[in-house]
Amino acid sequence: MIDKTVPNVQAALQGLSDGMTLMLGGFGLCGIPENSIQEILRLGIKDLTCISNNAGVDDFGIGLLLQTKQVRKMISSYVGENAEFERQLLSGELEVDLIPQGTLAERIRAGGAGIPAFYTPAGYGTEVGENKESREFNSKMYLLEMGLTADFAFVKAWKGDTAGNLIYKGTARNFNPMMATAGKITVAEVEELVPAGELDPNQIHTPGIFVQRIYQGEQYEKRIEQRTVREEAKRQ
């Protein structure tokens, strides 16, 4: 039986170096690879291109890597919760490629499926379409978008087994399954690691064939990006 487990996050990130392109799963702060991000921070790897739906917040997630200037370029969809990201963008310190969210998801999925490019109507006639090839299909204009891949893809799952099969929980599924297919080396950190064969095959979201390294993470904070609660109803 193939065993893809590594003992810790340090072993999982072996081979990571300056100038690489990384994919980091998650949506906001939901389902982000917290342990892997902390290790990238500790290693001080720099000049990174990070592909992620968003840039986290100022003091958590990818925001930590922005604070230490380890990120050279962000390829993402939404960055409205990070003041440091905004400052670096406006000052010209950070290269940014903002992509419509659906297009970003499909570019990652296409890259993982070996599809080099595809046409989409999203963004045609806007700044998104500048300097991109366009073509008409059935009387509608489309943009040519390129598939995305990465040197490393870092994903977070709820459960995984030693063969690399992964199950995500609820909305933490988000970008993780797509990114897991699109990394030359995919590193999965999981909350619970079990022997191969213990997961229900019908519940597996990412087959182990896409995962090269898997380890059990620890001390997850699972912060809430925008916590909203209602006032307790006043008693009569």
Short mmCIF file of C-alpha atoms in Angstrom, two decimals:
data_model
loop_
_atom_site.label_atom_id
_atom_site.label_comp_id
_atom_site.label_asym_id
_atom_site.label_seq_id
_atom_site.Cartn_x
_atom_site.Cartn_y
_atom_site.Cartn_z
CA MET A 1 0.00 0.00 0.00
CA ILE A 2 1.34 3.43 -0.95
CA ASP A 3 2.03 5.61 2.09
CA LYS A 4 2.26 9.34 1.41
CA THR A 5 2.49 10.50 4.99
CA VAL A 6 5.30 12.72 6.20
CA PRO A 7 6.03 13.17 9.91
CA ASN A 8 5.51 16.91 10.14
CA VAL A 9 5.11 20.21 8.30
CA GLN A 10 8.87 20.64 8.01
CA ALA A 11 9.17 17.45 5.98
CA ALA A 12 6.09 18.37 3.94
CA LEU A 13 7.68 21.60 2.70
CA GLN A 14 11.04 20.16 1.66
CA GLY A 15 12.06 21.52 -1.73
CA LEU A 16 10.20 24.81 -1.36
CA SER A 17 12.43 27.67 -2.48
CA ASP A 18 12.48 31.35 -3.44
CA GLY A 19 10.61 32.43 -6.56
CA MET A 20 8.17 29.52 -6.69
CA THR A 21 4.47 29.66 -7.54
CA LEU A 22 2.17 28.40 -4.80
CA MET A 23 -1.52 27.62 -4.61
CA LEU A 24 -3.11 28.00 -1.19
CA GLY A 25 -6.60 26.64 -0.61
CA GLY A 26 -9.32 28.35 1.36
CA PHE A 27 -11.97 31.03 1.07
CA GLY A 28 -11.48 33.95 3.40
CA LEU A 29 -10.10 32.19 6.45
CA CYS A 30 -12.20 29.05 5.91
CA GLY A 31 -10.26 25.94 5.02
CA ILE A 32 -6.84 27.56 4.78
CA PRO A 33 -3.65 25.47 5.29
CA GLU A 34 -2.71 27.17 8.56
CA ASN A 35 0.25 24.96 9.45
CA SER A 36 1.82 25.19 5.99
CA ILE A 37 1.49 28.99 5.93
CA GLN A 38 3.16 29.25 9.33
CA GLU A 39 6.05 27.11 8.11
CA ILE A 40 6.49 29.21 4.94
CA LEU A 41 6.60 32.23 7.24
CA ARG A 42 9.23 30.60 9.46
CA LEU A 43 11.40 29.54 6.52
CA GLY A 44 11.45 33.08 5.12
CA ILE A 45 10.96 31.88 1.54
CA LYS A 46 10.55 35.00 -0.62
CA ASP A 47 9.64 36.28 -4.12
CA LEU A 48 6.61 34.01 -4.11
CA THR A 49 3.71 34.08 -6.53
CA CYS A 50 0.63 33.08 -4.53
CA ILE A 51 -2.55 31.86 -6.19
CA SER A 52 -5.43 32.07 -3.74
CA ASN A 53 -9.01 33.25 -3.73
CA ASN A 54 -8.00 36.04 -1.35
CA ALA A 55 -5.09 37.35 0.70
CA GLY A 56 -6.38 36.51 4.16
CA VAL A 57 -6.48 39.30 6.73
CA ASP A 58 -3.66 41.47 8.02
CA ASP A 59 -2.59 39.19 10.86
CA PHE A 60 -3.62 35.76 9.66
CA GLY A 61 -3.43 33.51 6.62
CA ILE A 62 -1.54 34.82 3.60
CA GLY A 63 -1.66 38.24 5.25
CA LEU A 64 1.22 37.09 7.45
CA LEU A 65 3.38 36.50 4.35
CA LEU A 66 2.49 39.95 3.03
CA GLN A 67 3.58 41.53 6.30
CA THR A 68 7.05 40.02 5.89
CA LYS A 69 7.24 40.91 2.16
CA GLN A 70 7.62 37.27 1.13
CA VAL A 71 5.00 37.57 -1.64
CA ARG A 72 6.02 39.18 -4.92
CA LYS A 73 2.75 38.60 -6.79
CA MET A 74 -0.83 37.71 -5.87
CA ILE A 75 -3.20 36.00 -8.32
CA SER A 76 -6.57 36.18 -6.64
CA SER A 77 -10.21 37.19 -6.79
CA TYR A 78 -11.05 39.12 -3.63
CA VAL A 79 -8.72 41.15 -1.44
CA GLY A 80 -11.04 43.50 0.44
CA GLU A 81 -10.23 42.35 3.99
CA ASN A 82 -6.50 43.08 3.97
CA ALA A 83 -5.29 46.65 4.54
CA GLU A 84 -1.62 45.72 4.05
CA PHE A 85 -2.47 44.15 0.69
CA GLU A 86 -4.18 47.38 -0.35
CA ARG A 87 -1.21 49.46 0.77
CA GLN A 88 1.32 47.33 -1.13
CA LEU A 89 -0.89 47.30 -4.23
CA LEU A 90 -1.34 51.08 -4.32
CA SER A 91 2.34 51.73 -3.60
CA GLY A 92 3.48 49.39 -6.38
CA GLU A 93 5.28 47.04 -3.99
CA LEU A 94 3.12 44.06 -4.95
CA GLU A 95 2.16 42.70 -8.37
CA VAL A 96 -1.51 41.79 -8.51
CA ASP A 97 -3.60 39.89 -11.03
CA LEU A 98 -7.26 40.23 -10.05
CA ILE A 99 -9.48 37.62 -11.69
CA PRO A 100 -13.27 37.11 -11.60
CA GLN A 101 -13.93 34.38 -9.05
CA GLY A 102 -15.52 31.91 -11.43
CA THR A 103 -12.73 32.43 -13.93
CA LEU A 104 -10.11 31.86 -11.24
CA ALA A 105 -11.80 28.61 -10.19
CA GLU A 106 -12.01 27.40 -13.77
CA ARG A 107 -8.40 28.36 -14.57
CA ILE A 108 -7.26 26.23 -11.64
CA ARG A 109 -9.57 23.36 -12.59
CA ALA A 110 -8.37 23.54 -16.19
CA GLY A 111 -4.73 23.52 -15.13
CA GLY A 112 -5.31 20.45 -13.01
CA ALA A 113 -7.10 18.71 -15.90
CA GLY A 114 -4.30 19.43 -18.37
CA ILE A 115 -6.36 21.97 -20.32
CA PRO A 116 -4.02 24.81 -21.39
CA ALA A 117 -6.71 27.40 -22.11
CA PHE A 118 -10.46 27.98 -22.51
CA TYR A 119 -12.93 30.68 -23.53
CA THR A 120 -15.24 32.49 -21.09
CA PRO A 121 -17.54 35.52 -21.47
CA ALA A 122 -16.65 36.81 -17.99
CA GLY A 123 -14.73 40.07 -18.13
CA TYR A 124 -15.14 40.80 -21.84
CA GLY A 125 -15.30 44.54 -22.46
CA THR A 126 -13.71 45.36 -19.08
CA GLU A 127 -10.14 45.84 -17.83
CA VAL A 128 -10.03 42.09 -17.26
CA GLY A 129 -10.02 41.58 -21.02
CA GLU A 130 -7.20 43.98 -21.87
CA ASN A 131 -4.48 42.39 -24.03
CA LYS A 132 -6.33 39.07 -24.11
CA GLU A 133 -7.43 37.19 -27.19
CA SER A 134 -11.19 37.29 -27.80
CA ARG A 135 -13.47 35.31 -30.09
CA GLU A 136 -17.12 35.23 -30.97
CA PHE A 137 -19.23 32.13 -30.39
CA ASN A 138 -22.95 32.09 -31.20
CA SER A 139 -23.08 35.90 -31.42
CA LYS A 140 -21.41 36.35 -28.01
CA MET A 141 -17.86 37.48 -27.27
CA TYR A 142 -15.51 35.38 -25.15
CA LEU A 143 -12.04 35.85 -23.66
CA LEU A 144 -9.27 33.30 -23.87
CA GLU A 145 -8.04 32.44 -20.36
CA MET A 146 -5.04 30.26 -19.51
CA GLY A 147 -5.06 27.30 -17.13
CA LEU A 148 -3.13 27.71 -13.88
CA THR A 149 -0.68 25.32 -12.23
CA ALA A 150 1.79 25.71 -9.38
CA ASP A 151 5.07 24.33 -8.10
CA PHE A 152 3.37 23.54 -4.79
CA ALA A 153 -0.34 23.36 -3.91
CA PHE A 154 -1.14 23.56 -0.21
CA VAL A 155 -4.60 22.33 0.79
CA LYS A 156 -6.42 21.73 4.06
CA ALA A 157 -8.82 18.82 4.58
CA TRP A 158 -10.91 17.56 7.47
CA LYS A 159 -9.93 13.91 7.14
CA GLY A 160 -7.33 12.11 5.10
CA ASP A 161 -5.78 8.67 4.91
CA THR A 162 -2.21 7.50 4.48
CA ALA A 163 -2.76 7.05 0.73
CA GLY A 164 -3.62 10.75 0.36
CA ASN A 165 -7.39 10.48 -0.07
CA LEU A 166 -9.11 13.59 1.32
CA ILE A 167 -12.51 14.60 2.70
CA TYR A 168 -13.32 18.29 3.22
CA LYS A 169 -15.90 19.54 5.68
CA GLY A 170 -18.71 21.89 4.64
CA THR A 171 -17.69 25.19 3.09
CA ALA A 172 -14.02 24.45 3.84
CA ARG A 173 -14.19 22.42 0.64
CA ASN A 174 -14.15 25.66 -1.48
CA PHE A 175 -10.98 25.98 -3.63
CA ASN A 176 -9.15 23.06 -2.04
CA PRO A 177 -10.25 20.21 -4.37
CA MET A 178 -9.37 22.15 -7.52
CA MET A 179 -5.98 23.24 -6.22
CA ALA A 180 -5.16 19.71 -5.11
CA THR A 181 -5.16 18.66 -8.77
CA ALA A 182 -3.06 21.56 -10.07
CA GLY A 183 0.16 21.40 -8.08
CA LYS A 184 3.33 19.67 -9.25
CA ILE A 185 3.64 18.78 -5.56
CA THR A 186 0.40 18.81 -3.58
CA VAL A 187 0.75 18.97 0.19
CA ALA A 188 -2.35 18.16 2.25
CA GLU A 189 -2.65 18.96 5.92
CA VAL A 190 -5.53 17.27 7.71
CA GLU A 191 -7.21 17.45 11.07
CA GLU A 192 -7.53 13.69 11.29
CA LEU A 193 -5.22 11.16 9.60
CA VAL A 194 -6.42 7.54 9.38
CA PRO A 195 -5.09 4.33 7.83
CA ALA A 196 -5.90 3.67 4.18
CA GLY A 197 -9.22 1.92 3.80
CA GLU A 198 -10.98 3.61 6.72
CA LEU A 199 -12.59 6.38 4.64
CA ASP A 200 -15.85 5.67 2.83
CA PRO A 201 -14.88 5.72 -0.88
CA ASN A 202 -18.20 7.39 -1.70
CA GLN A 203 -17.33 10.35 0.54
CA ILE A 204 -13.83 11.08 -0.79
CA HIS A 205 -13.55 14.46 -2.51
CA THR A 206 -9.89 14.35 -3.60
CA PRO A 207 -8.45 10.96 -4.65
CA GLY A 208 -4.99 10.24 -3.31
CA ILE A 209 -3.49 10.13 -6.82
CA PHE A 210 -3.38 13.94 -6.72
CA VAL A 211 -1.59 14.18 -3.36
CA GLN A 212 2.15 13.71 -2.94
CA ARG A 213 2.50 14.50 0.78
CA ILE A 214 0.06 14.38 3.68
CA TYR A 215 0.47 15.15 7.36
CA GLN A 216 -1.68 15.76 10.41
CA GLY A 217 -1.83 19.43 11.33
CA GLU A 218 -2.19 20.78 14.83
CA GLN A 219 -3.44 23.74 16.86
CA TYR A 220 -5.90 25.05 14.28
CA GLU A 221 -7.29 28.48 15.16
CA LYS A 222 -10.03 28.46 12.50
CA ARG A 223 -10.59 32.17 12.84
CA ILE A 224 -13.83 33.73 11.62
CA GLU A 225 -13.20 36.52 9.13
CA GLN A 226 -16.33 38.54 9.84
CA ARG A 227 -18.10 37.26 12.93
CA THR A 228 -21.72 38.34 13.04
CA VAL A 229 -24.07 37.45 15.88
CA ARG A 230 -27.58 38.53 16.73
CA GLU A 231 -28.62 40.08 19.98
CA GLU A 232 -30.45 37.76 22.28
CA ALA A 233 -34.17 38.38 22.02
CA LYS A 234 -35.38 40.56 24.85
CA ARG A 235 -37.69 38.80 27.23
CA GLN A 236 -41.14 40.22 27.64
#
